[in-house]
Amino acid sequence: QVRVAQSGGGSVLAGGSLRLSCTISGTTLDDFAVGWIRQGPMKQHERESVACIKWGPDYTYYTDSVKGRFTISRDNGENTLYLQMDSLQPEDTAMYVCAADQQTCDDTWSPNFSDAYWGQGTQVTVSP
């Protein structure tokens, strides 16, 4: 049975930092795209693929709004994914969910609920 356990998140002031973790057990992740999806608090906010990493080749993708501020990394031995978030801004406020599937990790990465493994989500709140 595959389990996806997230940790991290919380509340910070603008300019602060947070780190998210995501540990996936019960499966190997070779050739998986693993990353973070976020959903803002307002109804009009669309789901956004924030960043992903292709497990093995290690190439990464970042959405434009987080480039230079967020860093995705992994610990292969622990099957753990990290998202270091620096210079956080109020517009980064969202529920962040870890996901893993076998798509390509690029600007088309958009995991399906039925075809991916999903974490439980963690809230990130950035105050002005």
PDB file of C-alpha atoms in Angstrom:
ATOM      1  CA  GLN A   1       0.000   0.000   0.000  1.00  0.00           C
ATOM      2  CA  VAL A   2       1.372   3.376  -1.006  1.00  0.00           C
ATOM      3  CA  ARG A   3       1.453   6.063   1.647  1.00  0.00           C
ATOM      4  CA  VAL A   4       2.241   9.744   1.142  1.00  0.00           C
ATOM      5  CA  ALA A   5       3.033  11.630   4.335  1.00  0.00           C
ATOM      6  CA  GLN A   6       3.560  15.378   4.334  1.00  0.00           C
ATOM      7  CA  SER A   7       5.015  17.634   6.980  1.00  0.00           C
ATOM      8  CA  GLY A   8       6.067  21.239   7.288  1.00  0.00           C
ATOM      9  CA  GLY A   9       4.162  24.344   6.389  1.00  0.00           C
ATOM     10  CA  GLY A  10       2.654  26.851   8.782  1.00  0.00           C
ATOM     11  CA  SER A  11       2.432  30.626   9.042  1.00  0.00           C
ATOM     12  CA  VAL A  12       5.145  33.181   8.378  1.00  0.00           C
ATOM     13  CA  LEU A  13       5.531  36.853   7.610  1.00  0.00           C
ATOM     14  CA  ALA A  14       6.339  37.994   4.107  1.00  0.00           C
ATOM     15  CA  GLY A  15       9.998  37.432   3.348  1.00  0.00           C
ATOM     16  CA  GLY A  16      10.204  34.401   5.594  1.00  0.00           C
ATOM     17  CA  SER A  17      10.980  30.786   4.797  1.00  0.00           C
ATOM     18  CA  LEU A  18       9.348  27.409   5.217  1.00  0.00           C
ATOM     19  CA  ARG A  19      10.231  23.877   4.199  1.00  0.00           C
ATOM     20  CA  LEU A  20       7.804  21.173   3.171  1.00  0.00           C
ATOM     21  CA  SER A  21       8.568  17.462   3.237  1.00  0.00           C
ATOM     22  CA  CYS A  22       6.851  14.555   1.568  1.00  0.00           C
ATOM     23  CA  THR A  23       7.735  10.911   2.200  1.00  0.00           C
ATOM     24  CA  ILE A  24       6.341   8.259  -0.112  1.00  0.00           C
ATOM     25  CA  SER A  25       6.436   4.643   1.013  1.00  0.00           C
ATOM     26  CA  GLY A  26       5.229   1.403  -0.494  1.00  0.00           C
ATOM     27  CA  THR A  27       6.530   1.994  -3.987  1.00  0.00           C
ATOM     28  CA  THR A  28       9.692   2.754  -5.869  1.00  0.00           C
ATOM     29  CA  LEU A  29       9.765   6.176  -7.467  1.00  0.00           C
ATOM     30  CA  ASP A  30      12.033   5.515 -10.414  1.00  0.00           C
ATOM     31  CA  ASP A  31      10.824   7.548 -13.403  1.00  0.00           C
ATOM     32  CA  PHE A  32       8.087   9.208 -11.378  1.00  0.00           C
ATOM     33  CA  ALA A  33       7.433  12.923 -11.479  1.00  0.00           C
ATOM     34  CA  VAL A  34       7.066  14.018  -7.863  1.00  0.00           C
ATOM     35  CA  GLY A  35       6.178  17.506  -6.797  1.00  0.00           C
ATOM     36  CA  TRP A  36       3.829  20.016  -5.276  1.00  0.00           C
ATOM     37  CA  ILE A  37       0.457  21.329  -6.301  1.00  0.00           C
ATOM     38  CA  ARG A  38      -1.101  24.319  -4.580  1.00  0.00           C
ATOM     39  CA  GLN A  39      -4.623  25.656  -4.320  1.00  0.00           C
ATOM     40  CA  GLY A  40      -5.192  29.210  -3.104  1.00  0.00           C
ATOM     41  CA  PRO A  41      -7.867  30.142  -0.545  1.00  0.00           C
ATOM     42  CA  MET A  42     -10.192  32.001  -2.876  1.00  0.00           C
ATOM     43  CA  LYS A  43     -12.725  30.272  -5.072  1.00  0.00           C
ATOM     44  CA  GLN A  44     -11.254  31.856  -8.176  1.00  0.00           C
ATOM     45  CA  HIS A  45      -7.805  30.464  -7.493  1.00  0.00           C
ATOM     46  CA  GLU A  46      -6.924  27.690  -9.872  1.00  0.00           C
ATOM     47  CA  ARG A  47      -4.890  24.648  -8.979  1.00  0.00           C
ATOM     48  CA  GLU A  48      -1.249  25.316  -9.798  1.00  0.00           C
ATOM     49  CA  SER A  49       1.669  22.964 -10.313  1.00  0.00           C
ATOM     50  CA  VAL A  50       4.391  24.650  -8.277  1.00  0.00           C
ATOM     51  CA  ALA A  51       7.412  22.426  -8.857  1.00  0.00           C
ATOM     52  CA  CYS A  52       8.324  18.856  -9.661  1.00  0.00           C
ATOM     53  CA  ILE A  53      11.358  16.639 -10.002  1.00  0.00           C
ATOM     54  CA  LYS A  54      11.804  13.601 -12.193  1.00  0.00           C
ATOM     55  CA  TRP A  55      13.012  10.874  -9.853  1.00  0.00           C
ATOM     56  CA  GLY A  56      16.233   9.418 -11.246  1.00  0.00           C
ATOM     57  CA  PRO A  57      17.235  11.864 -13.990  1.00  0.00           C
ATOM     58  CA  ASP A  58      16.652  14.662 -11.451  1.00  0.00           C
ATOM     59  CA  TYR A  59      15.529  17.313 -13.849  1.00  0.00           C
ATOM     60  CA  THR A  60      13.165  19.843 -12.337  1.00  0.00           C
ATOM     61  CA  TYR A  61      10.377  22.213 -13.230  1.00  0.00           C
ATOM     62  CA  TYR A  62       9.253  25.394 -11.457  1.00  0.00           C
ATOM     63  CA  THR A  63       6.312  27.602 -12.217  1.00  0.00           C
ATOM     64  CA  ASP A  64       7.470  31.104 -13.110  1.00  0.00           C
ATOM     65  CA  SER A  65       6.194  32.772  -9.951  1.00  0.00           C
ATOM     66  CA  VAL A  66       8.452  30.712  -7.676  1.00  0.00           C
ATOM     67  CA  LYS A  67      11.647  30.550  -9.733  1.00  0.00           C
ATOM     68  CA  GLY A  68      14.603  31.802  -7.732  1.00  0.00           C
ATOM     69  CA  ARG A  69      12.665  31.524  -4.445  1.00  0.00           C
ATOM     70  CA  PHE A  70      11.681  27.861  -4.141  1.00  0.00           C
ATOM     71  CA  THR A  71      13.987  24.847  -4.396  1.00  0.00           C
ATOM     72  CA  ILE A  72      12.830  21.278  -4.851  1.00  0.00           C
ATOM     73  CA  SER A  73      15.111  18.434  -3.830  1.00  0.00           C
ATOM     74  CA  ARG A  74      14.970  14.795  -2.870  1.00  0.00           C
ATOM     75  CA  ASP A  75      16.528  12.187  -0.638  1.00  0.00           C
ATOM     76  CA  ASN A  76      16.523   9.034  -2.702  1.00  0.00           C
ATOM     77  CA  GLY A  77      17.374   6.746   0.187  1.00  0.00           C
ATOM     78  CA  GLU A  78      14.390   7.965   2.172  1.00  0.00           C
ATOM     79  CA  ASN A  79      11.988   8.455  -0.751  1.00  0.00           C
ATOM     80  CA  THR A  80      11.511  11.958   0.574  1.00  0.00           C
ATOM     81  CA  LEU A  81      10.848  15.129  -1.339  1.00  0.00           C
ATOM     82  CA  TYR A  82      11.533  18.616  -0.045  1.00  0.00           C
ATOM     83  CA  LEU A  83      10.391  22.076  -1.050  1.00  0.00           C
ATOM     84  CA  GLN A  84      12.445  24.885   0.422  1.00  0.00           C
ATOM     85  CA  MET A  85      10.454  28.084   0.143  1.00  0.00           C
ATOM     86  CA  ASP A  86      12.298  31.360   0.646  1.00  0.00           C
ATOM     87  CA  SER A  87      11.239  34.977   0.244  1.00  0.00           C
ATOM     88  CA  LEU A  88       7.633  33.941   0.749  1.00  0.00           C
ATOM     89  CA  GLN A  89       4.934  36.370  -0.307  1.00  0.00           C
ATOM     90  CA  PRO A  90       1.232  36.604   0.603  1.00  0.00           C
ATOM     91  CA  GLU A  91       0.333  35.295  -2.843  1.00  0.00           C
ATOM     92  CA  ASP A  92       2.071  32.031  -1.912  1.00  0.00           C
ATOM     93  CA  THR A  93      -0.661  31.400   0.648  1.00  0.00           C
ATOM     94  CA  ALA A  94      -2.293  28.115  -0.314  1.00  0.00           C
ATOM     95  CA  MET A  95      -2.827  24.473   0.517  1.00  0.00           C
ATOM     96  CA  TYR A  96       0.216  22.602  -0.762  1.00  0.00           C
ATOM     97  CA  VAL A  97      -0.256  18.988  -1.761  1.00  0.00           C
ATOM     98  CA  CYS A  98       2.441  16.494  -2.661  1.00  0.00           C
ATOM     99  CA  ALA A  99       1.752  14.306  -5.683  1.00  0.00           C
ATOM    100  CA  ALA A 100       3.558  11.616  -7.657  1.00  0.00           C
ATOM    101  CA  ASP A 101       2.770  10.124 -11.042  1.00  0.00           C
ATOM    102  CA  GLN A 102       4.455   8.902 -14.179  1.00  0.00           C
ATOM    103  CA  GLN A 103       3.997  11.973 -16.330  1.00  0.00           C
ATOM    104  CA  THR A 104       6.766  14.157 -17.658  1.00  0.00           C
ATOM    105  CA  CYS A 105       8.011  16.754 -15.206  1.00  0.00           C
ATOM    106  CA  ASP A 106       7.613  20.011 -17.112  1.00  0.00           C
ATOM    107  CA  ASP A 107       5.114  22.819 -17.606  1.00  0.00           C
ATOM    108  CA  THR A 108       2.488  20.250 -18.602  1.00  0.00           C
ATOM    109  CA  TRP A 109       2.698  18.356 -15.295  1.00  0.00           C
ATOM    110  CA  SER A 110      -0.815  18.152 -13.897  1.00  0.00           C
ATOM    111  CA  PRO A 111      -1.470  14.979 -11.875  1.00  0.00           C
ATOM    112  CA  ASN A 112      -4.877  13.343 -12.112  1.00  0.00           C
ATOM    113  CA  PHE A 113      -6.655  12.300  -8.952  1.00  0.00           C
ATOM    114  CA  SER A 114      -7.095   8.763 -10.239  1.00  0.00           C
ATOM    115  CA  ASP A 115      -3.620   8.193 -11.678  1.00  0.00           C
ATOM    116  CA  ALA A 116      -1.393   9.762  -9.033  1.00  0.00           C
ATOM    117  CA  TYR A 117      -0.436   9.276  -5.420  1.00  0.00           C
ATOM    118  CA  TRP A 118      -1.498  12.206  -3.233  1.00  0.00           C
ATOM    119  CA  GLY A 119      -0.537  13.575   0.137  1.00  0.00           C
ATOM    120  CA  GLN A 120      -2.977  14.964   2.647  1.00  0.00           C
ATOM    121  CA  GLY A 121      -1.999  18.592   2.046  1.00  0.00           C
ATOM    122  CA  THR A 122      -0.440  21.180   4.296  1.00  0.00           C
ATOM    123  CA  GLN A 123      -1.399  24.828   4.728  1.00  0.00           C
ATOM    124  CA  VAL A 124       1.056  27.630   4.060  1.00  0.00           C
ATOM    125  CA  THR A 125      -0.034  31.102   5.163  1.00  0.00           C
ATOM    126  CA  VAL A 126       2.056  34.194   4.476  1.00  0.00           C
ATOM    127  CA  SER A 127       1.058  37.451   6.124  1.00  0.00           C
ATOM    128  CA  PRO A 128       2.058  40.907   4.815  1.00  0.00           C
TER     129      PRO A 128
END
